[in-house]
CSV table of N, CA and C in Angstrom, one decimal:
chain,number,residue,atom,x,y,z
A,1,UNK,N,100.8,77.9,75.6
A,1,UNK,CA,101.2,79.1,76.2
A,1,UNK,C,101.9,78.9,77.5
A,2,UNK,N,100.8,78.1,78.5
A,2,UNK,CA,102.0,77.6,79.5
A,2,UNK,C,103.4,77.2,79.5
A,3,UNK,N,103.3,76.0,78.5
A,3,UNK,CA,104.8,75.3,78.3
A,3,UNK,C,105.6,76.4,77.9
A,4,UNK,N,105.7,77.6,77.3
A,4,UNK,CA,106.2,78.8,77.1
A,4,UNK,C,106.6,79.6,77.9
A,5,UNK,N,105.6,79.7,79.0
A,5,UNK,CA,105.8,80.4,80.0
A,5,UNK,C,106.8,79.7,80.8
A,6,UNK,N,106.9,78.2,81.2
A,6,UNK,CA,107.9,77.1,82.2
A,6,UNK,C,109.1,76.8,81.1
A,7,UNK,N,109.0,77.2,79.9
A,7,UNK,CA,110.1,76.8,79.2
A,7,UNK,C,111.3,78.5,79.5
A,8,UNK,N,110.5,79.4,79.5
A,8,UNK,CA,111.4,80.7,79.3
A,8,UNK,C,111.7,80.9,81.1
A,9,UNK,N,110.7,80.5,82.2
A,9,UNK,CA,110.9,81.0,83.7
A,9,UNK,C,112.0,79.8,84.0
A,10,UNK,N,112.7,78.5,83.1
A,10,UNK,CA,113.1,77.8,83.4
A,10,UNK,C,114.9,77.9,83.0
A,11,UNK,N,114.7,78.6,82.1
A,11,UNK,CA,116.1,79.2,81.4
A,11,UNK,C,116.8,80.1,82.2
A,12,UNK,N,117.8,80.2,82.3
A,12,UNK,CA,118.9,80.9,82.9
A,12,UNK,C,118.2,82.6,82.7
A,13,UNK,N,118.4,82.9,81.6
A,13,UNK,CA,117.6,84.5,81.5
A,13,UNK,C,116.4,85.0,81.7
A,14,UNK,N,115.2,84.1,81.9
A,14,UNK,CA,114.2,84.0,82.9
A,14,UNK,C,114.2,83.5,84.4
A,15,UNK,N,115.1,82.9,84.8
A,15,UNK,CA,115.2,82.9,86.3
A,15,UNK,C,115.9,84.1,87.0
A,16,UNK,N,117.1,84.5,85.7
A,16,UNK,CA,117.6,85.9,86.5
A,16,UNK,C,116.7,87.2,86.5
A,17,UNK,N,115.9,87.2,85.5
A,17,UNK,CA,114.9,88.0,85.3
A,17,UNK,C,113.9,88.2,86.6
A,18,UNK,N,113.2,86.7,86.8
A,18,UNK,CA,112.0,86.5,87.9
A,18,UNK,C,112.8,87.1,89.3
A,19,UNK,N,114.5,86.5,89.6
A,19,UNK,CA,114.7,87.0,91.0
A,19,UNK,C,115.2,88.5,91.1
A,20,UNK,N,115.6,89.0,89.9
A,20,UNK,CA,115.7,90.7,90.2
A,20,UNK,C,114.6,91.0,89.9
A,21,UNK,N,113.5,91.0,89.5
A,21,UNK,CA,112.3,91.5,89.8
A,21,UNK,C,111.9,91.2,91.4
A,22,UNK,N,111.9,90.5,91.7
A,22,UNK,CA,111.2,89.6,93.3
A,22,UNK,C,112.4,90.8,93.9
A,23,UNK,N,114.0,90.8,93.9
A,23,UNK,CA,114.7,91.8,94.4
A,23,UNK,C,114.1,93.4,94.4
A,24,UNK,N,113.8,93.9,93.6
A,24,UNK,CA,113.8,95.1,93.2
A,24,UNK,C,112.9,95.6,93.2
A,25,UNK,N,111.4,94.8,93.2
A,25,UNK,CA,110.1,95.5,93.2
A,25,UNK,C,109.4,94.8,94.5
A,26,UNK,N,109.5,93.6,94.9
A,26,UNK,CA,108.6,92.8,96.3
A,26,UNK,C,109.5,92.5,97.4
A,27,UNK,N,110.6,92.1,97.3
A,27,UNK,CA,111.0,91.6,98.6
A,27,UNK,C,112.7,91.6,99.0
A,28,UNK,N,113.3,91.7,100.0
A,28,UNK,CA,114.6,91.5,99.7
A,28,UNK,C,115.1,91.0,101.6
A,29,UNK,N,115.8,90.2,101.8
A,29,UNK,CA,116.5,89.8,103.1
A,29,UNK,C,117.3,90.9,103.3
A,30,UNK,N,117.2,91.1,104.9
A,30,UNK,CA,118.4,91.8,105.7
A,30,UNK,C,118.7,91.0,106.9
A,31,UNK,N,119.8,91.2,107.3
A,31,UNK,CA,120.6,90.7,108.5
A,31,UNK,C,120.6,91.9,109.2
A,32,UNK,N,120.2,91.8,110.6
A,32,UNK,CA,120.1,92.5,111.7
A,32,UNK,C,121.5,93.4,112.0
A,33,UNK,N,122.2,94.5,111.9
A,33,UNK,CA,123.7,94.4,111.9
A,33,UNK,C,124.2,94.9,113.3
A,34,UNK,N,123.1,95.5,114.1
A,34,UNK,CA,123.4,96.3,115.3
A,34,UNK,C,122.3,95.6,116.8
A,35,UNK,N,122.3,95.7,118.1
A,35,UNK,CA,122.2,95.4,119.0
A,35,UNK,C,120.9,96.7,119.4
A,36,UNK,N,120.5,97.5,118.8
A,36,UNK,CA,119.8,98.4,119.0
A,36,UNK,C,118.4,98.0,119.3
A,37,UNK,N,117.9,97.3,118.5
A,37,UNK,CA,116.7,96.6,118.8
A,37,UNK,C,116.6,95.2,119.7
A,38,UNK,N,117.2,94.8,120.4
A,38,UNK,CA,117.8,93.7,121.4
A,38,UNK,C,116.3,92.8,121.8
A,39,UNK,N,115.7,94.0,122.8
A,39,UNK,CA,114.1,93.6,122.9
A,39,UNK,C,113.1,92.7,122.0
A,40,UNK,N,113.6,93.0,120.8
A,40,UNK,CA,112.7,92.5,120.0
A,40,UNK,C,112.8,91.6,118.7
A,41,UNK,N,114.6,92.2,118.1
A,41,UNK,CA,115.4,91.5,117.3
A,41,UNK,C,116.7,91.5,117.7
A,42,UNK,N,117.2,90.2,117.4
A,42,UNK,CA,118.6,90.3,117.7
A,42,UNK,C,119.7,90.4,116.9
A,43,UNK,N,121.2,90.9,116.6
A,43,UNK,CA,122.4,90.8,116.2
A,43,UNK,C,122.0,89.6,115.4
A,44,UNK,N,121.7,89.8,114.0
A,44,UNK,CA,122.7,88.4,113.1
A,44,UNK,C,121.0,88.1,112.3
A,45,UNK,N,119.9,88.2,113.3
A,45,UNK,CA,118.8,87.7,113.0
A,45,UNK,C,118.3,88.3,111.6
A,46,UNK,N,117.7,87.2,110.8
A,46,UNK,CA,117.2,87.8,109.5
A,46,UNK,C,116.1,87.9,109.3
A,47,UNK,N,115.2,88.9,108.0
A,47,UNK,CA,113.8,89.1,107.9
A,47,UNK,C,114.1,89.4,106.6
A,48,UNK,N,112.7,88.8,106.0
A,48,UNK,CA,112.6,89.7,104.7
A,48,UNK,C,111.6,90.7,104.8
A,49,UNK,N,111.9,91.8,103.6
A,49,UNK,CA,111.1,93.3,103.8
A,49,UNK,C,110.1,93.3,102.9
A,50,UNK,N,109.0,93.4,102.8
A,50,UNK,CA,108.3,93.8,101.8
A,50,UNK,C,108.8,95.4,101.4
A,51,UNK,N,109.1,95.4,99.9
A,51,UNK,CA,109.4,96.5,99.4
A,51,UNK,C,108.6,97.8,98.8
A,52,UNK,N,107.7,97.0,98.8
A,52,UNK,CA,106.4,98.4,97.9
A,52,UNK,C,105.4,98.5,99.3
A,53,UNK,N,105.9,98.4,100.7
A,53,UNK,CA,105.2,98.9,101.6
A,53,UNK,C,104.3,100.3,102.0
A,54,UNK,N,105.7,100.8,101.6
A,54,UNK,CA,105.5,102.6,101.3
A,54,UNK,C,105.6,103.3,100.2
A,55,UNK,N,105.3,102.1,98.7
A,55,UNK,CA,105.5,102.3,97.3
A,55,UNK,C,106.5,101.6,97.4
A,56,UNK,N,106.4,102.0,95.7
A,56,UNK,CA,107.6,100.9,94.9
A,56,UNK,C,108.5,102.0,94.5
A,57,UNK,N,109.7,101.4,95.2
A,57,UNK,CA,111.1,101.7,95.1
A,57,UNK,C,111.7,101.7,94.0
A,58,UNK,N,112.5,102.7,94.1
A,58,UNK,CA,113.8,103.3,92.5
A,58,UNK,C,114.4,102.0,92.4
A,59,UNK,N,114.5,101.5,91.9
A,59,UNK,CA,115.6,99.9,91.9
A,59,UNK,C,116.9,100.5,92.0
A,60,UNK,N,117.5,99.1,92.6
A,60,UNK,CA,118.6,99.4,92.7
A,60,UNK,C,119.7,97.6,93.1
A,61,UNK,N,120.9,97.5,92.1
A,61,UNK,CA,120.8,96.3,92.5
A,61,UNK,C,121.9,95.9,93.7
A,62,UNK,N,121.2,95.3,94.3
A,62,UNK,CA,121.2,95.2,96.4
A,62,UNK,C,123.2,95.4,96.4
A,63,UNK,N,123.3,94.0,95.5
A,63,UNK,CA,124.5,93.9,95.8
A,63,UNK,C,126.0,95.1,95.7
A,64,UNK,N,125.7,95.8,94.6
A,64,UNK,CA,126.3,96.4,94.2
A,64,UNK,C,126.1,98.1,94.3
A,65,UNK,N,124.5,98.3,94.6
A,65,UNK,CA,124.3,99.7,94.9
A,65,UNK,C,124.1,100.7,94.0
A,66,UNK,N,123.8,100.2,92.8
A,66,UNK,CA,124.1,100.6,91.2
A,66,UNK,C,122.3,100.9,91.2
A,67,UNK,N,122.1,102.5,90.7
A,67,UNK,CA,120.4,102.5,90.6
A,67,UNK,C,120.4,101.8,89.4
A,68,UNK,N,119.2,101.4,89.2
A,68,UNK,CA,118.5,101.2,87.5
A,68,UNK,C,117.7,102.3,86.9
A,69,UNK,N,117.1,103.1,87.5
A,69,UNK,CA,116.5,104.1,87.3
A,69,UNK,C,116.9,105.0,88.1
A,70,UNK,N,116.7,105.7,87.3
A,70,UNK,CA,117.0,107.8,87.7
A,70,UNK,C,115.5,107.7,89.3
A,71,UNK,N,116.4,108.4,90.3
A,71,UNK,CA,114.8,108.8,91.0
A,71,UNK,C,114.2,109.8,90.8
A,72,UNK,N,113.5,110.0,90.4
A,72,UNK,CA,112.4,111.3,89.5
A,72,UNK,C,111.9,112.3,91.0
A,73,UNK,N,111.7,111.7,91.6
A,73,UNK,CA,110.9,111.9,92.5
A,73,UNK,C,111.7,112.6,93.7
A,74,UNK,N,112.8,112.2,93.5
A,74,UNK,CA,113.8,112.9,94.5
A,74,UNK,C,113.1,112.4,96.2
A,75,UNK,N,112.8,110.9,96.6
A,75,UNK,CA,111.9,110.6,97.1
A,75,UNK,C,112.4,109.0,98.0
A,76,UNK,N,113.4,108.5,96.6
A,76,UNK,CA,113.8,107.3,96.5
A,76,UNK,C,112.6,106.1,96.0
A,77,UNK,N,111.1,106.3,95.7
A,77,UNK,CA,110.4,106.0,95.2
A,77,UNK,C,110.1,106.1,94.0
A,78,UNK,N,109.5,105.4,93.1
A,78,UNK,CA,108.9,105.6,91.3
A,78,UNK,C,107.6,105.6,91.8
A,79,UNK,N,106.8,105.3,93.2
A,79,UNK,CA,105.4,105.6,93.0
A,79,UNK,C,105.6,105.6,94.8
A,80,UNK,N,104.9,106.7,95.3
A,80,UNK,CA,104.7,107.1,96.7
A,80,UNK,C,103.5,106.1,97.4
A,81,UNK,N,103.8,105.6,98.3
A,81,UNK,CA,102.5,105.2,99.0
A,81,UNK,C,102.8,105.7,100.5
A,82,UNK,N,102.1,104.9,101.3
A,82,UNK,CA,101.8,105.3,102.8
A,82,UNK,C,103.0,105.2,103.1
A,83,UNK,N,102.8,106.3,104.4
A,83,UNK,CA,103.8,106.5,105.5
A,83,UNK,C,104.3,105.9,106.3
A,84,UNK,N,104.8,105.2,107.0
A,84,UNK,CA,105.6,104.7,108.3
A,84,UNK,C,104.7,105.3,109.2
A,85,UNK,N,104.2,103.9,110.2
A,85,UNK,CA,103.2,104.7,111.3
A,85,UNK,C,104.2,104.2,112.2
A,86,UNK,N,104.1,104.8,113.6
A,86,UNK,CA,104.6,104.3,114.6
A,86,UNK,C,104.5,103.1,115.1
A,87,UNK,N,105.8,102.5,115.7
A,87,UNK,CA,105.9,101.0,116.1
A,87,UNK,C,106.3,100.1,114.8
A,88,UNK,N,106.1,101.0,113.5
A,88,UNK,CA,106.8,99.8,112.0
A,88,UNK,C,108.3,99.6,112.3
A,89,UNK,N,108.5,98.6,112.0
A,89,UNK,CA,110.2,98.6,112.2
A,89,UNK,C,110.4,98.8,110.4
A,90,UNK,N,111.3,99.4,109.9
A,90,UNK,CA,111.3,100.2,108.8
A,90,UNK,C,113.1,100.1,108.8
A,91,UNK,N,113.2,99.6,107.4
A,91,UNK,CA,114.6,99.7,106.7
A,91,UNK,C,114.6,100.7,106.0
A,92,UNK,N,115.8,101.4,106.3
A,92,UNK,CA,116.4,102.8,105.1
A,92,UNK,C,118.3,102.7,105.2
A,93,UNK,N,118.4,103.6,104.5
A,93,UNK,CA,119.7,103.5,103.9
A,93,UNK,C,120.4,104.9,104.9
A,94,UNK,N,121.2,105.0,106.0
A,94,UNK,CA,122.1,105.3,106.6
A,94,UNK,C,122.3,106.6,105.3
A,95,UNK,N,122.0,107.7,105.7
A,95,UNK,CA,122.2,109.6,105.3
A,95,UNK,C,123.7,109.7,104.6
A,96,UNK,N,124.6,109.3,105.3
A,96,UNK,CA,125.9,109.8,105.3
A,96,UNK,C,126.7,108.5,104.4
A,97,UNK,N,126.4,107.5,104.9
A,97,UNK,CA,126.5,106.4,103.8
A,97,UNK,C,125.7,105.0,102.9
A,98,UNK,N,125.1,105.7,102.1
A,98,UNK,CA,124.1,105.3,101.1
A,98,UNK,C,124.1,103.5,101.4
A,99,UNK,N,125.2,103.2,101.4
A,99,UNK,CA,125.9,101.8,101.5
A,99,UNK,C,124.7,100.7,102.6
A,100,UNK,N,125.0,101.4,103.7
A,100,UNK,CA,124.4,100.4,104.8
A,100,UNK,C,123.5,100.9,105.1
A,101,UNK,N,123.0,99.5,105.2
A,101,UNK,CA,120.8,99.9,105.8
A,101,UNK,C,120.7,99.9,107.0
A,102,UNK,N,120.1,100.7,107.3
A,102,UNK,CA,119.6,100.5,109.3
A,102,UNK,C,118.2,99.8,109.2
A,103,UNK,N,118.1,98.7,110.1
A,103,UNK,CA,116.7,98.5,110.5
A,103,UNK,C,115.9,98.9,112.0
A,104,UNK,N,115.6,99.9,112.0
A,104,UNK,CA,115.0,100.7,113.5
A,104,UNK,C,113.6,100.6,113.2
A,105,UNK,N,112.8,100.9,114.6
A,105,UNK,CA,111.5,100.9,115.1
A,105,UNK,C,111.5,102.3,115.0
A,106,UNK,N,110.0,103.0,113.8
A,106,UNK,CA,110.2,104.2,114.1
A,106,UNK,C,109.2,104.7,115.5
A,107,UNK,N,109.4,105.7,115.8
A,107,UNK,CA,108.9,106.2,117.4
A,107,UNK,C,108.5,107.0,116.9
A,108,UNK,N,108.4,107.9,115.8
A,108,UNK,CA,107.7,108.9,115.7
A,108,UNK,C,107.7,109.6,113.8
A,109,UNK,N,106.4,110.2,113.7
A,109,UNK,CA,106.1,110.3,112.3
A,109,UNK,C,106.1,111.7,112.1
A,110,UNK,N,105.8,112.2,110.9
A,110,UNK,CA,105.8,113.5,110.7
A,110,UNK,C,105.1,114.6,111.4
A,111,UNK,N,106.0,115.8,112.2
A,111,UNK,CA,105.2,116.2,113.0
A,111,UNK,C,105.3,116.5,114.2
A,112,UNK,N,105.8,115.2,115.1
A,112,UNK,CA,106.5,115.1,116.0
A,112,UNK,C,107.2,115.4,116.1
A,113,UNK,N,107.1,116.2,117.7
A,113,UNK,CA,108.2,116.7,118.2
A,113,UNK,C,108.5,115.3,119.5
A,114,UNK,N,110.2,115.2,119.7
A,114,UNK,CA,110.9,114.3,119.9
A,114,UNK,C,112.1,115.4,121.0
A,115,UNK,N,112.1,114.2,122.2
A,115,UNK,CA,113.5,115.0,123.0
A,115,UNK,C,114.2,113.8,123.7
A,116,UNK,N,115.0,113.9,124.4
A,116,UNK,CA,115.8,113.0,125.0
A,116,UNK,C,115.5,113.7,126.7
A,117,UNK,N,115.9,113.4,128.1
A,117,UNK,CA,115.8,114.2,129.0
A,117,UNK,C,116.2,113.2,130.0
A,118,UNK,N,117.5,113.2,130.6
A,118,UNK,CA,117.9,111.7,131.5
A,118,UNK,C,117.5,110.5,130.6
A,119,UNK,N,118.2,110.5,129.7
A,119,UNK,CA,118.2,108.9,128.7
A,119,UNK,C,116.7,108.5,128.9
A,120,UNK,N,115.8,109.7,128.9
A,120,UNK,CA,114.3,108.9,128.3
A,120,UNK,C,113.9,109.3,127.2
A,121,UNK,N,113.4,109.3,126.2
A,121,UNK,CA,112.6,109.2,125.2
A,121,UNK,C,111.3,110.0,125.4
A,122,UNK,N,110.9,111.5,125.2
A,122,UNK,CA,109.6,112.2,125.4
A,122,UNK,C,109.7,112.5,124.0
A,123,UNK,N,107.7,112.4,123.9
A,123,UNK,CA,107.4,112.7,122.5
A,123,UNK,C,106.0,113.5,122.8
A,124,UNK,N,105.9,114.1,121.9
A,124,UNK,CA,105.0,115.1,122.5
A,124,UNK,C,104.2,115.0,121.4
A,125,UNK,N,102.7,115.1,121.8
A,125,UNK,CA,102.1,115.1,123.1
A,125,UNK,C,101.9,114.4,124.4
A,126,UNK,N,102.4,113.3,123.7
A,126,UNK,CA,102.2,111.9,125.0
A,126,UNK,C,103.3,111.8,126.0
């Protein structure tokens, strides 16, 4: 059964299989694309994301942008999990163009209220 298992993960249609799964359900690289997080990451610098952080994601394949599945959920998730707490640095996909990912620190969660006042950052209550 093993040798079955290293004979098919070893073939061309089991290796493409193993890394769009590893793509599409656990993990995927991003490059840093903006200066926004400076403090902490820089321009160019890379990470990989765990993907089922906040649930497992609608697939979709990276390169091309093509879903595999319908999102049911209207959610961008096939199964919901936890929220984004404050301080996660959290990848999403840019509103206006589906295309490019932002990777930002979120500052605040559902709820919060948020203001700007002389380029500072107030979040209320704190």
């Amino acid at each position: 059964m093993l040798r079955k298992i290293y004979n098919w993960s070893s073939s061309w249609t089991g290796t493409i299989i193993i890394v769009l799964s590893i793509i599409f359900f656990i993990a995927q690289a991003f490059v840093i694309p903006s200066g926004s997080m400076k403090n902490t990451l820089l321009i160019g610098d890379m990470l990989f994301v765990k993907k089922f952080s906040y649930g497992i994601p609608t697939p979709t394949i990276p390169w091309l942008e093509i879903k595999i599945l319908p999102d049911f959920n209207k959610n961008g998730h096939l199964i919901e999990g936890d929220r984004p707490k404050r301080g996660d640095i959290v990848v999403f996909r840019y509103p206006h163009n589906p295309d490019i990912h932002y990777v930002k620190r979120a500052v605040a969660t559902g709820g919060d209220t948020i203001f700007l006042k002389d380029k500072e950052l107030y979040l209320h209550p704190k």
